[in-house]
PDB file of C-alpha atoms and ligand atoms in Angstrom:
ATOM      1  CA  MET A 278    -125.016  37.399 245.251  1.00 90.00           C
ATOM      2  CA  GLU A 279    -125.318  39.950 242.184  1.00 92.00           C
ATOM      3  CA  LYS A 280    -128.185  42.283 242.661  1.00 96.00           C
ATOM      4  CA  LEU A 281    -131.283  41.388 241.339  1.00 98.00           C
ATOM      5  CA  LYS A 282    -133.132  43.343 238.498  1.00 98.00           C
ATOM      6  CA  HIS A 283    -136.060  41.657 238.152  1.00 98.00           C
ATOM      7  CA  ILE A 284    -137.687  38.770 240.555  1.00 98.00           C
ATOM      8  CA  ILE A 285    -138.870  35.852 238.255  1.00 98.00           C
ATOM      9  CA  SER A 286    -137.787  32.995 240.019  1.00 98.00           C
ATOM     10  CA  THR A 287    -136.513  31.863 243.440  1.00 98.00           C
ATOM     11  CA  ARG A 288    -134.022  30.158 241.836  1.00 98.00           C
ATOM     12  CA  GLN A 289    -132.327  33.318 241.667  1.00 98.00           C
ATOM     13  CA  PHE A 290    -131.887  33.847 245.307  1.00 98.00           C
ATOM     14  CA  THR A 291    -128.672  31.530 245.811  1.00 97.00           C
ATOM     15  CA  ASP A 292    -127.674  32.646 249.451  1.00 97.00           C
ATOM     16  CA  PRO A 293    -128.723  32.282 252.604  1.00 98.00           C
ATOM     17  CA  GLU A 294    -127.435  35.708 253.932  1.00 98.00           C
ATOM     18  CA  PHE A 295    -129.104  37.105 251.436  1.00 98.00           C
ATOM     19  CA  LEU A 296    -132.515  36.086 252.648  1.00 98.00           C
ATOM     20  CA  GLN A 297    -131.474  36.823 256.106  1.00 98.00           C
ATOM     21  CA  GLY A 298    -131.010  40.537 255.368  1.00 98.00           C
ATOM     22  CA  LEU A 299    -134.169  40.763 253.618  1.00 98.00           C
ATOM     23  CA  PHE A 300    -136.097  39.692 256.751  1.00 98.00           C
ATOM     24  CA  GLU A 301    -134.202  41.565 259.388  1.00 98.00           C
ATOM     25  CA  SER A 302    -135.228  44.287 256.784  1.00 98.00           C
ATOM     26  CA  ALA A 303    -138.875  43.252 256.580  1.00 98.00           C
ATOM     27  CA  ASN A 304    -138.471  43.074 261.073  1.00 98.00           C
ATOM     28  CA  ARG A 305    -137.672  46.742 260.770  1.00 98.00           C
ATOM     29  CA  MET A 306    -140.858  47.666 258.377  1.00 98.00           C
ATOM     30  CA  GLU A 307    -142.581  46.474 260.395  1.00 98.00           C
ATOM     31  CA  ARG A 308    -141.731  47.376 263.653  1.00 98.00           C
ATOM     32  CA  ASP A 309    -141.908  51.229 262.175  1.00 98.00           C
ATOM     33  CA  ASP A 310    -145.476  50.455 261.004  1.00 98.00           C
ATOM     34  CA  VAL A 311    -145.999  49.112 264.310  1.00 97.00           C
ATOM     35  CA  PHE A 312    -144.610  52.586 265.880  1.00 98.00           C
ATOM     36  CA  ARG A 313    -146.013  54.954 263.100  1.00 97.00           C
ATOM     37  CA  ALA A 314    -142.086  55.421 262.297  1.00 97.00           C
ATOM     38  CA  LEU A 315    -141.792  54.422 258.411  1.00 97.00           C
ATOM     39  CA  THR A 316    -139.841  56.846 256.376  1.00 94.00           C
ATOM     40  CA  SER A 317    -141.183  57.441 252.988  1.00 97.00           C
ATOM     41  CA  PRO A 318    -137.672  56.311 251.171  1.00 97.00           C
ATOM     42  CA  LEU A 319    -139.943  55.854 247.911  1.00 98.00           C
ATOM     43  CA  ARG A 320    -141.749  58.623 247.573  1.00 98.00           C
ATOM     44  CA  GLY A 321    -142.337  60.019 244.127  1.00 98.00           C
ATOM     45  CA  ARG A 322    -141.825  56.376 242.648  1.00 98.00           C
ATOM     46  CA  ILE A 323    -144.585  54.322 241.004  1.00 98.00           C
ATOM     47  CA  LEU A 324    -145.491  50.686 241.369  1.00 98.00           C
ATOM     48  CA  ALA A 325    -147.851  49.515 238.642  1.00 98.00           C
ATOM     49  CA  THR A 326    -149.670  46.454 239.412  1.00 97.00           C
ATOM     50  CA  LEU A 327    -150.563  44.699 236.313  1.00 96.00           C
ATOM     51  CA  PHE A 328    -153.305  41.745 237.274  1.00 96.00           C
ATOM     52  CA  PHE A 329    -154.621  39.085 234.621  1.00 95.00           C
ATOM     53  CA  GLU A 330    -155.761  36.861 236.698  1.00 94.00           C
ATOM     54  CA  PRO A 331    -158.105  37.406 240.061  1.00 91.00           C
ATOM     55  CA  SER A 332    -155.911  38.571 243.644  1.00 92.00           C
ATOM     56  CA  THR A 333    -156.379  39.734 247.026  1.00 92.00           C
ATOM     57  CA  ARG A 334    -153.304  39.396 248.859  1.00 94.00           C
ATOM     58  CA  THR A 335    -151.058  39.908 246.390  1.00 96.00           C
ATOM     59  CA  ARG A 336    -151.987  43.063 245.207  1.00 97.00           C
ATOM     60  CA  PHE A 337    -153.020  44.669 248.013  1.00 97.00           C
ATOM     61  CA  SER A 338    -150.386  43.576 250.044  1.00 98.00           C
ATOM     62  CA  PHE A 339    -147.792  45.128 247.005  1.00 98.00           C
ATOM     63  CA  GLU A 340    -150.088  48.103 246.705  1.00 98.00           C
ATOM     64  CA  ALA A 341    -150.092  48.644 250.681  1.00 98.00           C
ATOM     65  CA  ALA A 342    -146.396  47.644 250.583  1.00 98.00           C
ATOM     66  CA  MET A 343    -145.632  50.868 248.243  1.00 98.00           C
ATOM     67  CA  GLN A 344    -147.886  53.478 249.561  1.00 98.00           C
ATOM     68  CA  LYS A 345    -146.826  52.798 253.010  1.00 98.00           C
ATOM     69  CA  LEU A 346    -143.104  53.507 251.551  1.00 98.00           C
ATOM     70  CA  GLY A 347    -144.490  56.720 250.476  1.00 98.00           C
ATOM     71  CA  GLY A 348    -144.748  55.451 246.611  1.00 98.00           C
ATOM     72  CA  GLY A 349    -147.599  55.824 244.337  1.00 98.00           C
ATOM     73  CA  VAL A 350    -149.832  52.439 242.562  1.00 98.00           C
ATOM     74  CA  LEU A 351    -151.050  52.369 239.392  1.00 97.00           C
ATOM     75  CA  THR A 352    -153.590  49.842 239.041  1.00 93.00           C
ATOM     76  CA  ALA A 353    -155.103  47.200 236.612  1.00 87.00           C
ATOM     77  CA  GLU A 354    -156.722  44.470 238.745  1.00 85.00           C
ATOM     78  CA  ASN A 355    -158.588  42.962 235.680  1.00 86.00           C
ATOM     79  CA  ALA A 356    -155.792  43.673 232.899  1.00 86.00           C
ATOM     80  CA  ARG A 357    -157.266  40.500 231.114  1.00 85.00           C
ATOM     81  CA  ALA A 358    -160.586  42.883 230.372  1.00 81.00           C
ATOM     82  CA  ASN A 359    -159.710  45.951 231.089  1.00 79.00           C
ATOM     83  CA  SER A 360    -155.892  46.638 229.682  1.00 80.00           C
ATOM     84  CA  SER A 361    -155.361  47.461 225.964  1.00 82.00           C
ATOM     85  CA  ALA A 362    -154.628  43.109 225.890  1.00 80.00           C
ATOM     86  CA  THR A 363    -158.029  42.509 225.273  1.00 78.00           C
ATOM     87  CA  LYS A 364    -157.443  44.827 221.921  1.00 82.00           C
ATOM     88  CA  GLY A 365    -154.408  42.535 221.047  1.00 83.00           C
ATOM     89  CA  GLU A 366    -151.419  44.323 222.453  1.00 87.00           C
ATOM     90  CA  THR A 367    -148.620  42.153 223.286  1.00 90.00           C
ATOM     91  CA  ILE A 368    -146.988  41.897 226.775  1.00 91.00           C
ATOM     92  CA  SER A 369    -143.884  43.298 225.542  1.00 91.00           C
ATOM     93  CA  ASP A 370    -145.764  46.323 224.513  1.00 93.00           C
ATOM     94  CA  THR A 371    -147.667  46.583 227.196  1.00 93.00           C
ATOM     95  CA  ILE A 372    -144.965  47.157 229.075  1.00 95.00           C
ATOM     96  CA  ARG A 373    -142.890  48.842 227.379  1.00 95.00           C
ATOM     97  CA  VAL A 374    -145.044  51.442 227.364  1.00 95.00           C
ATOM     98  CA  VAL A 375    -146.434  50.985 231.634  1.00 96.00           C
ATOM     99  CA  SER A 376    -142.542  51.277 232.541  1.00 97.00           C
ATOM    100  CA  GLU A 377    -142.692  54.780 231.048  1.00 97.00           C
ATOM    101  CA  TYR A 378    -144.842  55.634 233.640  1.00 97.00           C
ATOM    102  CA  ALA A 379    -144.323  53.248 236.532  1.00 98.00           C
ATOM    103  CA  ASN A 380    -140.482  52.661 238.231  1.00 98.00           C
ATOM    104  CA  VAL A 381    -141.668  49.005 239.263  1.00 98.00           C
ATOM    105  CA  ILE A 382    -143.717  46.369 237.745  1.00 98.00           C
ATOM    106  CA  ALA A 383    -145.367  43.868 239.330  1.00 98.00           C
ATOM    107  CA  ILE A 384    -146.986  41.166 236.846  1.00 97.00           C
ATOM    108  CA  ARG A 385    -149.506  38.298 237.425  1.00 97.00           C
ATOM    109  CA  HIS A 386    -150.365  36.218 234.081  1.00 96.00           C
ATOM    110  CA  TYR A 387    -152.473  33.230 233.288  1.00 95.00           C
ATOM    111  CA  GLN A 388    -149.690  31.796 230.866  1.00 95.00           C
ATOM    112  CA  GLU A 389    -146.400  30.493 232.711  1.00 97.00           C
ATOM    113  CA  GLY A 390    -142.730  32.253 231.430  1.00 97.00           C
ATOM    114  CA  ALA A 391    -145.241  35.605 231.421  1.00 96.00           C
ATOM    115  CA  ALA A 392    -143.512  37.365 233.683  1.00 98.00           C
ATOM    116  CA  GLU A 393    -140.046  36.653 232.384  1.00 97.00           C
ATOM    117  CA  GLU A 394    -140.957  37.171 228.977  1.00 96.00           C
ATOM    118  CA  ALA A 395    -142.375  40.969 230.414  1.00 97.00           C
ATOM    119  CA  ALA A 396    -138.797  41.410 232.096  1.00 97.00           C
ATOM    120  CA  ARG A 397    -136.874  40.896 228.873  1.00 95.00           C
ATOM    121  CA  ASN A 398    -138.017  43.688 227.214  1.00 83.00           C
ATOM    122  CA  SER A 399    -138.716  46.222 230.042  1.00 96.00           C
ATOM    123  CA  PRO A 400    -136.050  48.209 231.534  1.00 97.00           C
ATOM    124  CA  VAL A 401    -137.659  48.505 234.898  1.00 98.00           C
ATOM    125  CA  PRO A 402    -137.939  45.704 237.255  1.00 98.00           C
ATOM    126  CA  ILE A 403    -139.936  43.370 236.695  1.00 98.00           C
ATOM    127  CA  ILE A 404    -141.692  41.140 239.764  1.00 98.00           C
ATOM    128  CA  ASN A 405    -143.807  37.794 239.058  1.00 98.00           C
ATOM    129  CA  ALA A 406    -146.771  38.108 241.064  1.00 98.00           C
ATOM    130  CA  GLY A 407    -148.040  34.708 240.213  1.00 98.00           C
ATOM    131  CA  ASP A 408    -147.639  33.164 235.952  1.00 98.00           C
ATOM    132  CA  GLY A 409    -149.644  30.259 235.531  1.00 97.00           C
ATOM    133  CA  SER A 410    -148.560  27.507 237.625  1.00 97.00           C
ATOM    134  CA  GLY A 411    -145.294  28.297 236.900  1.00 98.00           C
ATOM    135  CA  GLU A 412    -144.602  30.711 240.318  1.00 98.00           C
ATOM    136  CA  HIS A 413    -145.155  33.136 242.670  1.00 98.00           C
ATOM    137  CA  PRO A 414    -141.599  34.049 244.267  1.00 98.00           C
ATOM    138  CA  THR A 415    -142.907  36.885 246.235  1.00 98.00           C
ATOM    139  CA  GLN A 416    -145.158  34.414 248.042  1.00 98.00           C
ATOM    140  CA  ALA A 417    -142.421  32.221 248.671  1.00 98.00           C
ATOM    141  CA  LEU A 418    -140.116  34.704 250.612  1.00 98.00           C
ATOM    142  CA  ALA A 419    -143.243  35.831 252.595  1.00 98.00           C
ATOM    143  CA  ASP A 420    -143.345  31.883 253.437  1.00 98.00           C
ATOM    144  CA  ILE A 421    -139.695  30.919 253.966  1.00 98.00           C
ATOM    145  CA  TYR A 422    -139.944  34.410 256.338  1.00 98.00           C
ATOM    146  CA  THR A 423    -142.801  33.323 258.271  1.00 98.00           C
ATOM    147  CA  ILE A 424    -140.992  30.248 258.902  1.00 98.00           C
ATOM    148  CA  LYS A 425    -138.028  31.635 260.321  1.00 98.00           C
ATOM    149  CA  LYS A 426    -140.253  33.953 262.281  1.00 98.00           C
ATOM    150  CA  GLU A 427    -142.741  31.303 263.822  1.00 98.00           C
ATOM    151  CA  ILE A 428    -140.034  28.687 264.263  1.00 98.00           C
ATOM    152  CA  GLY A 429    -136.981  30.264 265.419  1.00 98.00           C
ATOM    153  CA  TRP A 430    -134.385  28.360 262.357  1.00 98.00           C
ATOM    154  CA  LEU A 431    -134.449  27.204 258.796  1.00 98.00           C
ATOM    155  CA  THR A 432    -131.945  24.063 258.954  1.00 98.00           C
ATOM    156  CA  GLY A 433    -132.773  20.508 260.020  1.00 98.00           C
ATOM    157  CA  LEU A 434    -136.827  21.496 259.169  1.00 98.00           C
ATOM    158  CA  ARG A 435    -139.420  18.521 257.772  1.00 98.00           C
ATOM    159  CA  VAL A 436    -141.778  20.105 255.659  1.00 98.00           C
ATOM    160  CA  THR A 437    -144.920  18.641 254.321  1.00 98.00           C
ATOM    161  CA  LEU A 438    -146.447  20.273 251.256  1.00 98.00           C
ATOM    162  CA  VAL A 439    -150.056  18.883 250.666  1.00 98.00           C
ATOM    163  CA  GLY A 440    -152.818  19.245 248.211  1.00 98.00           C
ATOM    164  CA  ASP A 441    -151.957  20.639 244.930  1.00 98.00           C
ATOM    165  CA  LEU A 442    -148.399  19.652 243.761  1.00 98.00           C
ATOM    166  CA  LEU A 443    -148.746  19.897 240.296  1.00 98.00           C
ATOM    167  CA  TYR A 444    -150.192  23.527 239.337  1.00 97.00           C
ATOM    168  CA  GLY A 445    -149.312  24.991 243.153  1.00 98.00           C
ATOM    169  CA  ARG A 446    -147.070  27.385 241.921  1.00 98.00           C
ATOM    170  CA  THR A 447    -146.150  28.711 245.676  1.00 98.00           C
ATOM    171  CA  ILE A 448    -145.020  25.611 245.993  1.00 98.00           C
ATOM    172  CA  HIS A 449    -142.944  25.629 242.890  1.00 98.00           C
ATOM    173  CA  SER A 450    -141.547  28.285 244.481  1.00 98.00           C
ATOM    174  CA  LEU A 451    -140.710  27.795 247.963  1.00 98.00           C
ATOM    175  CA  LEU A 452    -139.042  24.495 247.247  1.00 98.00           C
ATOM    176  CA  PRO A 453    -135.532  26.217 245.962  1.00 98.00           C
ATOM    177  CA  LEU A 454    -135.572  28.467 248.911  1.00 98.00           C
ATOM    178  CA  LEU A 455    -136.065  25.144 251.112  1.00 98.00           C
ATOM    179  CA  CYS A 456    -132.752  23.627 249.066  1.00 98.00           C
ATOM    180  CA  LEU A 457    -130.882  26.478 250.517  1.00 98.00           C
ATOM    181  CA  TYR A 458    -130.780  24.809 254.369  1.00 98.00           C
ATOM    182  CA  SER A 459    -129.438  22.035 256.112  1.00 97.00           C
ATOM    183  CA  GLY A 460    -131.224  19.013 256.655  1.00 98.00           C
ATOM    184  CA  VAL A 461    -134.274  20.134 255.505  1.00 98.00           C
ATOM    185  CA  THR A 462    -136.457  16.849 254.803  1.00 98.00           C
ATOM    186  CA  ILE A 463    -139.674  17.312 252.364  1.00 98.00           C
ATOM    187  CA  ASP A 464    -142.561  15.230 252.263  1.00 98.00           C
ATOM    188  CA  LEU A 465    -144.887  15.649 249.261  1.00 98.00           C
ATOM    189  CA  ILE A 466    -148.844  14.580 249.667  1.00 98.00           C
ATOM    190  CA  SER A 467    -150.973  14.699 246.950  1.00 98.00           C
ATOM    191  CA  PRO A 468    -153.667  12.857 244.648  1.00 98.00           C
ATOM    192  CA  PRO A 469    -151.359  10.866 241.842  1.00 97.00           C
ATOM    193  CA  GLN A 470    -152.875  13.121 239.235  1.00 96.00           C
ATOM    194  CA  LEU A 471    -151.189  15.793 241.458  1.00 98.00           C
ATOM    195  CA  ARG A 472    -147.832  15.055 241.463  1.00 98.00           C
ATOM    196  CA  LEU A 473    -144.897  17.508 241.954  1.00 98.00           C
ATOM    197  CA  PRO A 474    -143.569  17.845 238.393  1.00 98.00           C
ATOM    198  CA  GLN A 475    -140.559  15.960 237.076  1.00 98.00           C
ATOM    199  CA  ARG A 476    -138.426  18.677 237.008  1.00 97.00           C
ATOM    200  CA  TYR A 477    -138.832  20.350 240.739  1.00 97.00           C
ATOM    201  CA  ARG A 478    -138.524  16.308 242.237  1.00 98.00           C
ATOM    202  CA  GLU A 479    -135.203  16.571 240.052  1.00 98.00           C
ATOM    203  CA  TYR A 480    -134.226  19.628 241.689  1.00 98.00           C
ATOM    204  CA  LEU A 481    -134.689  18.643 244.969  1.00 98.00           C
ATOM    205  CA  THR A 482    -132.355  15.007 244.260  1.00 98.00           C
ATOM    206  CA  GLU A 483    -129.859  17.751 242.727  1.00 97.00           C
ATOM    207  CA  LYS A 484    -129.449  19.315 245.457  1.00 97.00           C
ATOM    208  CA  GLY A 485    -129.665  16.690 247.635  1.00 97.00           C
ATOM    209  CA  ILE A 486    -132.392  17.416 249.622  1.00 97.00           C
ATOM    210  CA  PRO A 487    -134.306  14.111 250.463  1.00 98.00           C
ATOM    211  CA  PHE A 488    -137.995  13.442 249.964  1.00 98.00           C
ATOM    212  CA  HIS A 489    -140.701  11.429 249.680  1.00 98.00           C
ATOM    213  CA  GLU A 490    -143.726  11.074 248.351  1.00 98.00           C
ATOM    214  CA  GLY A 491    -147.142   9.619 249.243  1.00 98.00           C
ATOM    215  CA  GLU A 492    -150.764  10.492 249.048  1.00 98.00           C
ATOM    216  CA  ARG A 493    -151.783   9.971 253.285  1.00 96.00           C
ATOM    217  CA  LEU A 494    -151.552  12.825 255.325  1.00 96.00           C
ATOM    218  CA  GLU A 495    -152.072  10.504 258.440  1.00 94.00           C
ATOM    219  CA  GLY A 496    -148.619   9.014 259.484  1.00 95.00           C
ATOM    220  CA  VAL A 497    -146.950  12.303 258.115  1.00 98.00           C
ATOM    221  CA  ILE A 498    -148.531  15.087 259.204  1.00 98.00           C
ATOM    222  CA  GLU A 499    -147.386  13.915 262.825  1.00 98.00           C
ATOM    223  CA  GLN A 500    -143.908  14.226 262.136  1.00 98.00           C
ATOM    224  CA  ALA A 501    -143.899  17.479 260.267  1.00 98.00           C
ATOM    225  CA  ASP A 502    -142.394  21.011 261.844  1.00 98.00           C
ATOM    226  CA  VAL A 503    -144.755  22.634 259.017  1.00 98.00           C
ATOM    227  CA  ALA A 504    -147.621  21.485 257.180  1.00 98.00           C
ATOM    228  CA  TYR A 505    -148.320  23.383 254.123  1.00 98.00           C
ATOM    229  CA  ILE A 506    -151.222  23.030 252.405  1.00 98.00           C
ATOM    230  CA  THR A 507    -152.361  24.180 248.507  1.00 98.00           C
ATOM    231  CA  ARG A 508    -155.842  25.058 247.482  1.00 96.00           C
ATOM    232  CA  VAL A 509    -156.278  22.455 244.469  1.00 96.00           C
ATOM    233  CA  GLN A 510    -156.367  25.034 241.595  1.00 95.00           C
ATOM    234  CA  GLY A 511    -159.426  24.420 239.796  1.00 94.00           C
ATOM    235  CA  GLU A 512    -158.816  26.995 236.925  1.00 94.00           C
ATOM    236  CA  ARG A 513    -155.984  25.264 235.751  1.00 96.00           C
ATOM    237  CA  PHE A 514    -157.996  22.256 234.990  1.00 96.00           C
ATOM    238  CA  ALA A 515    -159.433  20.964 231.804  1.00 93.00           C
ATOM    239  CA  SER A 516    -162.573  19.815 232.858  1.00 94.00           C
ATOM    240  CA  ARG A 517    -164.857  20.260 235.858  1.00 95.00           C
ATOM    241  CA  GLU A 518    -164.969  16.563 236.797  1.00 95.00           C
ATOM    242  CA  GLU A 519    -161.455  16.124 236.903  1.00 95.00           C
ATOM    243  CA  TYR A 520    -161.598  18.831 239.630  1.00 95.00           C
ATOM    244  CA  ASN A 521    -164.594  17.585 241.499  1.00 94.00           C
ATOM    245  CA  ALA A 522    -162.551  14.471 241.385  1.00 93.00           C
ATOM    246  CA  VAL A 523    -159.624  15.593 243.787  1.00 94.00           C
ATOM    247  CA  LYS A 524    -160.671  19.531 245.107  1.00 92.00           C
ATOM    248  CA  ASP A 525    -161.455  18.013 248.856  1.00 92.00           C
ATOM    249  CA  VAL A 526    -159.069  14.991 249.490  1.00 94.00           C
ATOM    250  CA  TYR A 527    -157.359  16.783 252.247  1.00 97.00           C
ATOM    251  CA  VAL A 528    -158.767  18.542 254.525  1.00 97.00           C
ATOM    252  CA  ILE A 529    -156.932  19.809 258.338  1.00 97.00           C
ATOM    253  CA  ASP A 530    -159.780  19.598 260.810  1.00 97.00           C
ATOM    254  CA  ALA A 531    -159.495  20.637 264.747  1.00 97.00           C
ATOM    255  CA  LYS A 532    -158.764  16.517 264.735  1.00 97.00           C
ATOM    256  CA  LEU A 533    -155.643  16.248 262.097  1.00 97.00           C
ATOM    257  CA  ALA A 534    -154.629  19.207 263.348  1.00 98.00           C
ATOM    258  CA  ASP A 535    -154.251  18.304 266.948  1.00 97.00           C
ATOM    259  CA  LYS A 536    -152.503  15.582 266.165  1.00 97.00           C
ATOM    260  CA  MET A 537    -149.573  17.668 265.019  1.00 98.00           C
ATOM    261  CA  LYS A 538    -146.351  18.511 267.426  1.00 98.00           C
ATOM    262  CA  PRO A 539    -147.502  21.339 270.049  1.00 98.00           C
ATOM    263  CA  GLU A 540    -144.684  23.670 268.489  1.00 98.00           C
ATOM    264  CA  ALA A 541    -145.799  22.679 264.581  1.00 98.00           C
ATOM    265  CA  ILE A 542    -147.177  25.403 261.944  1.00 98.00           C
ATOM    266  CA  ILE A 543    -149.504  25.047 259.926  1.00 98.00           C
ATOM    267  CA  MET A 544    -149.206  27.344 256.606  1.00 98.00           C
ATOM    268  CA  HIS A 545    -151.768  28.216 253.155  1.00 98.00           C
ATOM    269  CA  ALA A 546    -150.683  30.810 251.113  1.00 98.00           C
ATOM    270  CA  LEU A 547    -154.910  31.368 250.728  1.00 97.00           C
ATOM    271  CA  PRO A 548    -157.587  31.613 249.644  1.00 97.00           C
ATOM    272  CA  ARG A 549    -158.242  28.403 251.217  1.00 96.00           C
ATOM    273  CA  VAL A 550    -161.943  26.747 249.752  1.00 94.00           C
ATOM    274  CA  ASN A 551    -162.112  23.361 251.974  1.00 94.00           C
ATOM    275  CA  GLU A 552    -158.413  22.719 252.944  1.00 97.00           C
ATOM    276  CA  ILE A 553    -158.442  24.176 256.390  1.00 98.00           C
ATOM    277  CA  SER A 554    -161.912  23.698 258.467  1.00 98.00           C
ATOM    278  CA  PRO A 555    -162.370  27.446 260.037  1.00 98.00           C
ATOM    279  CA  GLU A 556    -162.650  25.472 263.530  1.00 98.00           C
ATOM    280  CA  VAL A 557    -158.948  25.440 263.061  1.00 98.00           C
ATOM    281  CA  ASP A 558    -158.310  29.253 263.181  1.00 98.00           C
ATOM    282  CA  GLY A 559    -158.232  29.279 266.850  1.00 97.00           C
ATOM    283  CA  ASN A 560    -155.341  26.751 266.849  1.00 98.00           C
ATOM    284  CA  SER A 561    -152.062  27.811 268.221  1.00 97.00           C
ATOM    285  CA  ARG A 562    -150.423  26.579 265.329  1.00 98.00           C
ATOM    286  CA  ALA A 563    -152.342  28.006 262.395  1.00 98.00           C
ATOM    287  CA  ALA A 564    -149.905  30.249 260.826  1.00 98.00           C
ATOM    288  CA  TYR A 565    -151.633  31.511 257.653  1.00 98.00           C
ATOM    289  CA  PHE A 566    -153.157  34.871 258.286  1.00 98.00           C
ATOM    290  CA  ARG A 567    -150.022  35.898 259.813  1.00 98.00           C
ATOM    291  CA  GLN A 568    -148.496  34.559 256.949  1.00 98.00           C
ATOM    292  CA  ALA A 569    -150.760  36.925 254.629  1.00 98.00           C
ATOM    293  CA  LYS A 570    -149.655  39.600 257.065  1.00 98.00           C
ATOM    294  CA  ASN A 571    -145.683  39.299 256.672  1.00 98.00           C
ATOM    295  CA  GLY A 572    -146.711  39.131 252.827  1.00 98.00           C
ATOM    296  CA  LEU A 573    -146.900  43.015 253.410  1.00 98.00           C
ATOM    297  CA  TYR A 574    -143.663  43.663 255.294  1.00 98.00           C
ATOM    298  CA  ILE A 575    -141.467  41.352 252.806  1.00 98.00           C
ATOM    299  CA  ARG A 576    -143.194  42.805 249.828  1.00 98.00           C
ATOM    300  CA  MET A 577    -142.035  46.849 251.333  1.00 98.00           C
ATOM    301  CA  ALA A 578    -138.233  45.323 252.056  1.00 98.00           C
ATOM    302  CA  LEU A 579    -138.199  43.978 248.709  1.00 98.00           C
ATOM    303  CA  LEU A 580    -139.420  46.867 246.859  1.00 98.00           C
ATOM    304  CA  LYS A 581    -137.000  49.135 248.816  1.00 98.00           C
ATOM    305  CA  TYR A 582    -134.096  46.571 248.224  1.00 98.00           C
ATOM    306  CA  LEU A 583    -135.602  46.823 243.932  1.00 98.00           C
ATOM    307  CA  LEU A 584    -135.757  50.813 243.774  1.00 97.00           C
ATOM    308  CA  ALA A 585    -134.039  52.801 246.764  1.00 86.00           C
TER     309      ALA A 585
HETATM  310  C1  NCD H 658    -151.962  32.079 245.763  1.00 77.15           C
HETATM  311  C2  NCD H 658    -151.779  32.195 244.426  1.00 77.15           C
HETATM  312  O1  NCD H 658    -152.219  32.679 243.760  1.00 77.15           O
HETATM  313  O2  NCD H 658    -150.870  31.467 243.016  1.00 77.15           O
HETATM  314  N1  NCD H 658    -152.417  32.619 246.210  1.00 77.15           N
HETATM  315  C3  NCD H 658    -151.802  33.829 247.155  1.00 77.15           C
HETATM  316  O3  NCD H 658    -150.993  34.730 245.864  1.00 77.15           O
HETATM  317  N2  NCD H 658    -151.779  34.325 247.969  1.00 77.15           N
HETATM  318  C4  NCD H 658    -152.542  30.507 245.844  1.00 77.15           C
HETATM  319  C5  NCD H 658    -153.915  29.636 245.253  1.00 77.15           C
HETATM  320  O4  NCD H 658    -154.546  31.144 244.315  1.00 77.15           O
HETATM  321  O5  NCD H 658    -154.347  29.267 245.880  1.00 77.15           O
END
């Protein structure tokens, strides 16, 4: 795989060996962090986080990652209101200017394709930190790393993806990564209105990945090695009524969690609303807070890859 300049889509990752290298780098980051042995390979370099949509984990973990590597951070946490975008500046002009101050830019935007547009005009690496209901590649890297860490391997897994498969960008980014591993089977569980878009179903078919679509979690979750639950993306709906009709269709409670295989894991990119009851948090299968922590180390590995 050729060296990537920008991280826009997980379709750019075509080599499982590359991912394995990234996982090993993330493991080293974690070990060095725990033993306070981190050096500062990115000293003097600056990350700009340009966020046009809300975020907790993604922005904080990017900024923590950069600082732990010795770099600095410029942040626009509410760029929609507080950057010159409100005055009508285009993404490409903003990027052109910010790239004079920063060595790498992580951008989150409400429009699908915004990160790609930014990359077209950027002399510095652009990282897509979520583009509308498009993609969220660094979350998917944290997710695949979490599956590897928790289960031990990535081949032959049965993965159940649950909830908002239409607007859920973390799912759109995770699928191409899952497709890199042999023997993976996917169950897509959603209400009919929130079905996975056709282009992703076509992608699975093209890659020869067997998948099944359904509405009911019961009878499916029992077979899963990984159950990945998503928040229904309320902000993407045309009306409140449409959102209310589907917002609480799937709830993982203690009873359902206990029907899963003992070694299976429950994932969620967070924030959760009602999709996973807090009573599940103590279940050994609950991997979502560890998943959030893994996001820090995978982003450290990624920043080092892009900049060092
Ligand atoms: C996700 C996102 O923003 O797409 N959160 C995250 O980055 N961890 C998922 C979501 O908001 O539902």
